[in-house]
Tab-separated table of C-alpha atoms in Angstrom:
chain	number	residue	atom	x	y	z
W	1	UNK	CA	0.097	0.053	0.411
W	2	UNK	CA	1.661	3.135	-0.984
W	3	UNK	CA	0.281	6.715	-1.902
W	4	UNK	CA	0.603	8.002	2.091
W	5	UNK	CA	-2.032	9.654	3.723
W	6	UNK	CA	-4.340	12.642	2.432
W	7	UNK	CA	-6.373	14.843	4.105
W	8	UNK	CA	-8.677	16.888	1.746
W	9	UNK	CA	-10.953	19.532	2.992
W	10	UNK	CA	-11.274	17.695	6.240
W	11	UNK	CA	-13.974	18.956	8.640
W	12	UNK	CA	-14.525	18.079	12.020
W	13	UNK	CA	-17.668	19.760	13.743
W	14	UNK	CA	-18.690	18.875	17.117
W	15	UNK	CA	-22.575	20.031	18.421
W	16	UNK	CA	-23.081	20.666	21.946
W	17	UNK	CA	-26.404	22.522	23.101
W	18	UNK	CA	-27.272	22.657	19.583
W	19	UNK	CA	-23.797	24.809	19.127
W	20	UNK	CA	-21.342	23.536	16.439
W	21	UNK	CA	-17.631	24.367	17.623
W	22	UNK	CA	-15.313	23.391	14.601
W	23	UNK	CA	-12.314	21.196	15.988
W	24	UNK	CA	-11.019	20.988	11.920
W	25	UNK	CA	-11.735	23.416	9.719
W	26	UNK	CA	-10.715	23.101	5.443
W	27	UNK	CA	-7.242	20.709	6.560
W	28	UNK	CA	-5.457	20.259	3.278
W	29	UNK	CA	-2.446	17.866	3.921
W	30	UNK	CA	-0.531	15.090	2.539
W	31	UNK	CA	1.771	12.249	4.554
W	32	UNK	CA	4.221	10.725	2.627
W	33	UNK	CA	4.896	6.902	3.461
W	34	UNK	CA	8.296	6.803	5.798
W	35	UNK	CA	8.052	10.298	6.810
W	36	UNK	CA	8.633	11.153	10.385
W	37	UNK	CA	6.127	14.410	11.327
W	38	UNK	CA	5.619	16.307	14.127
W	39	UNK	CA	2.560	18.399	14.653
W	40	UNK	CA	2.869	21.232	17.034
W	41	UNK	CA	0.180	24.270	18.230
W	42	UNK	CA	-1.816	25.297	21.874
W	43	UNK	CA	-4.294	23.047	22.667
W	44	UNK	CA	-6.924	23.344	21.463
W	45	UNK	CA	-5.904	23.990	17.696
W	46	UNK	CA	-6.968	20.514	16.094
W	47	UNK	CA	-4.130	18.569	16.872
W	48	UNK	CA	-5.323	15.459	18.211
W	49	UNK	CA	-8.695	15.796	16.149
W	50	UNK	CA	-6.623	15.512	13.367
W	51	UNK	CA	-4.401	12.422	14.519
W	52	UNK	CA	-7.689	10.463	15.378
W	53	UNK	CA	-8.930	11.246	12.353
W	54	UNK	CA	-5.847	10.217	10.280
W	55	UNK	CA	-6.012	6.859	12.899
W	56	UNK	CA	-9.814	6.076	11.841
W	57	UNK	CA	-10.993	6.754	15.136
W	58	UNK	CA	-13.033	9.435	14.194
W	59	UNK	CA	-14.778	10.576	11.135
W	60	UNK	CA	-14.536	13.742	9.366
W	61	UNK	CA	-18.124	15.615	9.159
W	62	UNK	CA	-16.744	16.605	5.568
W	63	UNK	CA	-14.308	16.135	3.140
W	64	UNK	CA	-11.791	12.757	2.861
W	65	UNK	CA	-9.118	11.226	4.527
W	66	UNK	CA	-7.162	8.384	2.038
W	67	UNK	CA	-4.805	6.052	3.325
W	68	UNK	CA	-2.935	4.211	0.617
W	69	UNK	CA	-5.886	4.070	-2.169
W	70	UNK	CA	-8.922	3.833	0.748
W	71	UNK	CA	-11.419	6.429	1.496
W	72	UNK	CA	-11.733	5.366	5.177
W	73	UNK	CA	-15.319	7.105	5.677
W	74	UNK	CA	-16.367	4.589	2.956
W	75	UNK	CA	-15.033	1.147	4.906
W	76	UNK	CA	-17.296	-0.706	6.373
W	77	UNK	CA	-17.033	-0.912	10.630
W	78	UNK	CA	-15.372	-4.592	10.384
W	79	UNK	CA	-13.743	-3.849	7.348
W	80	UNK	CA	-12.189	-0.785	8.679
W	81	UNK	CA	-11.204	-2.240	11.994
W	82	UNK	CA	-9.427	-4.749	10.371
W	83	UNK	CA	-8.116	-2.010	8.459
W	84	UNK	CA	-6.236	0.268	11.576
W	85	UNK	CA	-5.184	-2.810	12.899
W	86	UNK	CA	-2.921	-4.099	9.675
W	87	UNK	CA	-2.052	0.081	9.248
W	88	UNK	CA	-1.639	2.033	12.360
W	89	UNK	CA	-0.093	1.756	15.322
W	90	UNK	CA	-1.127	4.137	18.554
W	91	UNK	CA	0.874	5.589	21.037
W	92	UNK	CA	-0.530	7.946	23.649
W	93	UNK	CA	0.964	10.470	26.418
W	94	UNK	CA	-1.319	7.743	29.020
W	95	UNK	CA	0.557	4.755	28.267
W	96	UNK	CA	-2.517	2.441	28.606
W	97	UNK	CA	-1.075	-0.400	29.818
W	98	UNK	CA	-2.914	-3.146	31.288
W	99	UNK	CA	-1.740	-3.289	35.312
W	100	UNK	CA	-1.591	-6.872	35.923
W	101	UNK	CA	-0.303	-7.790	32.618
W	102	UNK	CA	3.840	-8.146	32.653
W	103	UNK	CA	5.352	-6.093	29.538
W	104	UNK	CA	5.508	-9.113	28.103
W	105	UNK	CA	2.195	-9.664	27.851
W	106	UNK	CA	1.203	-6.031	27.286
W	107	UNK	CA	3.026	-6.327	24.188
W	108	UNK	CA	0.860	-9.363	22.979
W	109	UNK	CA	-2.241	-7.792	24.394
W	110	UNK	CA	-3.816	-6.521	20.648
W	111	UNK	CA	-2.903	-10.195	19.357
W	112	UNK	CA	-4.877	-12.202	21.962
W	113	UNK	CA	-7.989	-12.308	19.899
W	114	UNK	CA	-6.309	-12.569	16.582
W	115	UNK	CA	-5.366	-15.119	14.437
W	116	UNK	CA	-1.320	-14.799	13.083
W	117	UNK	CA	1.207	-16.305	11.088
W	118	UNK	CA	3.633	-15.946	13.520
W	119	UNK	CA	4.586	-16.879	17.306
W	120	UNK	CA	3.460	-14.068	19.249
W	121	UNK	CA	5.429	-14.332	22.239
W	122	UNK	CA	8.540	-14.554	19.799
W	123	UNK	CA	7.276	-11.451	18.132
W	124	UNK	CA	6.859	-9.523	21.480
W	125	UNK	CA	10.279	-10.619	22.814
W	126	UNK	CA	11.827	-9.106	19.689
W	127	UNK	CA	9.946	-5.733	19.815
W	128	UNK	CA	10.697	-5.474	23.280
W	129	UNK	CA	13.844	-5.846	22.380
W	130	UNK	CA	14.066	-3.477	19.352
W	131	UNK	CA	13.069	-0.952	22.063
W	132	UNK	CA	15.626	-1.685	24.892
W	133	UNK	CA	13.360	-3.370	27.189
W	134	UNK	CA	14.582	-6.877	27.009
W	135	UNK	CA	15.649	-6.997	30.238
W	136	UNK	CA	12.189	-6.164	31.297
W	137	UNK	CA	9.855	-8.786	29.923
W	138	UNK	CA	8.317	-9.778	32.971
W	139	UNK	CA	7.842	-6.796	34.968
W	140	UNK	CA	4.487	-5.263	35.706
W	141	UNK	CA	4.106	-1.540	35.100
W	142	UNK	CA	4.293	-0.317	38.255
W	143	UNK	CA	8.135	-2.258	38.374
W	144	UNK	CA	8.637	0.299	35.443
W	145	UNK	CA	9.450	3.852	35.250
W	146	UNK	CA	7.490	6.279	33.189
W	147	UNK	CA	9.922	6.258	30.298
W	148	UNK	CA	9.909	2.403	30.447
W	149	UNK	CA	6.430	2.377	30.311
W	150	UNK	CA	6.135	4.368	27.472
W	151	UNK	CA	8.748	2.040	25.450
W	152	UNK	CA	6.284	-1.035	26.581
W	153	UNK	CA	3.277	1.043	24.729
W	154	UNK	CA	5.648	1.544	21.419
W	155	UNK	CA	6.736	-2.160	21.443
W	156	UNK	CA	2.848	-2.777	21.615
W	157	UNK	CA	2.277	-0.111	18.706
W	158	UNK	CA	5.133	-2.352	16.750
W	159	UNK	CA	3.712	-6.037	17.624
W	160	UNK	CA	1.468	-5.966	14.369
W	161	UNK	CA	3.761	-4.180	12.273
W	162	UNK	CA	2.016	-0.997	11.242
W	163	UNK	CA	2.928	1.354	8.367
W	164	UNK	CA	2.235	4.507	10.300
W	165	UNK	CA	2.774	5.483	14.320
W	166	UNK	CA	0.491	7.864	15.228
W	167	UNK	CA	1.747	9.284	18.542
W	168	UNK	CA	-0.350	11.760	20.719
W	169	UNK	CA	1.792	13.842	22.950
W	170	UNK	CA	3.794	10.572	24.172
W	171	UNK	CA	6.528	12.541	25.737
W	172	UNK	CA	3.805	14.658	27.859
W	173	UNK	CA	3.940	12.810	30.895
W	174	UNK	CA	7.773	12.654	31.112
W	175	UNK	CA	10.415	14.280	32.005
W	176	UNK	CA	12.531	16.418	29.194
W	177	UNK	CA	15.477	13.805	29.442
W	178	UNK	CA	13.015	10.860	29.029
W	179	UNK	CA	10.888	12.800	26.544
W	180	UNK	CA	14.177	13.039	24.458
W	181	UNK	CA	14.969	9.377	24.800
W	182	UNK	CA	11.508	8.318	23.408
W	183	UNK	CA	11.495	10.878	20.931
W	184	UNK	CA	14.860	9.312	20.036
W	185	UNK	CA	13.267	5.684	20.091
W	186	UNK	CA	10.788	6.537	17.611
W	187	UNK	CA	12.874	8.382	15.139
W	188	UNK	CA	15.444	5.354	15.150
W	189	UNK	CA	12.488	2.999	14.539
W	190	UNK	CA	11.670	5.445	11.601
W	191	UNK	CA	14.877	4.936	10.230
W	192	UNK	CA	15.660	1.199	10.908
W	193	UNK	CA	11.768	-0.107	9.655
W	194	UNK	CA	10.122	2.357	7.260
W	195	UNK	CA	7.486	3.187	9.391
W	196	UNK	CA	5.914	6.721	8.883
W	197	UNK	CA	5.483	8.333	12.346
W	198	UNK	CA	3.464	11.405	13.126
W	199	UNK	CA	4.319	12.715	16.392
W	200	UNK	CA	1.730	15.126	18.271
W	201	UNK	CA	3.443	17.552	20.733
W	202	UNK	CA	4.085	20.727	22.957
W	203	UNK	CA	7.345	20.354	22.275
W	204	UNK	CA	8.845	22.599	19.301
W	205	UNK	CA	12.915	21.669	20.481
W	206	UNK	CA	11.633	17.922	19.838
W	207	UNK	CA	8.991	18.963	16.939
W	208	UNK	CA	11.940	20.787	15.390
W	209	UNK	CA	14.244	17.156	14.802
W	210	UNK	CA	11.591	15.803	12.793
W	211	UNK	CA	11.794	15.748	8.818
W	212	UNK	CA	8.438	18.195	8.788
W	213	UNK	CA	6.527	20.614	11.094
W	214	UNK	CA	3.200	21.662	10.867
W	215	UNK	CA	1.961	24.099	12.709
W	216	UNK	CA	-1.877	24.385	13.952
W	217	UNK	CA	-3.805	27.278	15.201
W	218	UNK	CA	-7.652	27.478	15.551
W	219	UNK	CA	-8.620	24.153	13.516
W	220	UNK	CA	-6.468	25.153	10.775
W	221	UNK	CA	-2.807	24.510	9.273
W	222	UNK	CA	-0.669	27.718	9.145
W	223	UNK	CA	2.297	26.622	8.913
W	224	UNK	CA	4.225	23.387	6.957
W	225	UNK	CA	7.441	23.575	6.394
W	226	UNK	CA	11.239	21.110	6.690
W	227	UNK	CA	12.963	20.146	10.229
W	228	UNK	CA	16.227	19.518	11.235
W	229	UNK	CA	16.338	15.952	9.735
W	230	UNK	CA	16.432	17.285	6.490
């Protein structure tokens, strides 16, 4: 599947008390396969809403989101769920690890109800090693630092070899030094695997290290420029 992700005239409106609020207002963007893109902007600028539409967790009010050559608005619910599983990995500010499961089990969790052609445990071990947690496979989340928990969450997002990693403020709950480590982990995975990364952040210093920086304000894209990585 090629051709990246294309957003055309994407608008998202939320209605409350009979009043409509535009979270996105006519956004046009193209994300190229294998690209590392940061999205910056103040709270309420539309960053997370854009990420949830790209990730097919929500649908636009109007406009189209194409992933590869598929218009995600036209896909049936079950087909969309399978497509999301195969194509997209999510990383969030809150780690969303299951507290009673080990690192290994948390990474395997997305595969529990799915038939796959590979050994689930071996695959989970391999991705934990890839993010530097080979020695923490049997640790519970409570036994891990915040940075280690986020790396488990990254490994979980990688377990099904997605084409895109979508990271919503993944360093937001971490100190700056640990946040830097998480960013470098994602950057290395982008280089090594060719997986595209779209990284939402409040941190302009981290954002500047991406291939490309998209800045949002008041539900619109106000800047789209090259980052330091290019």
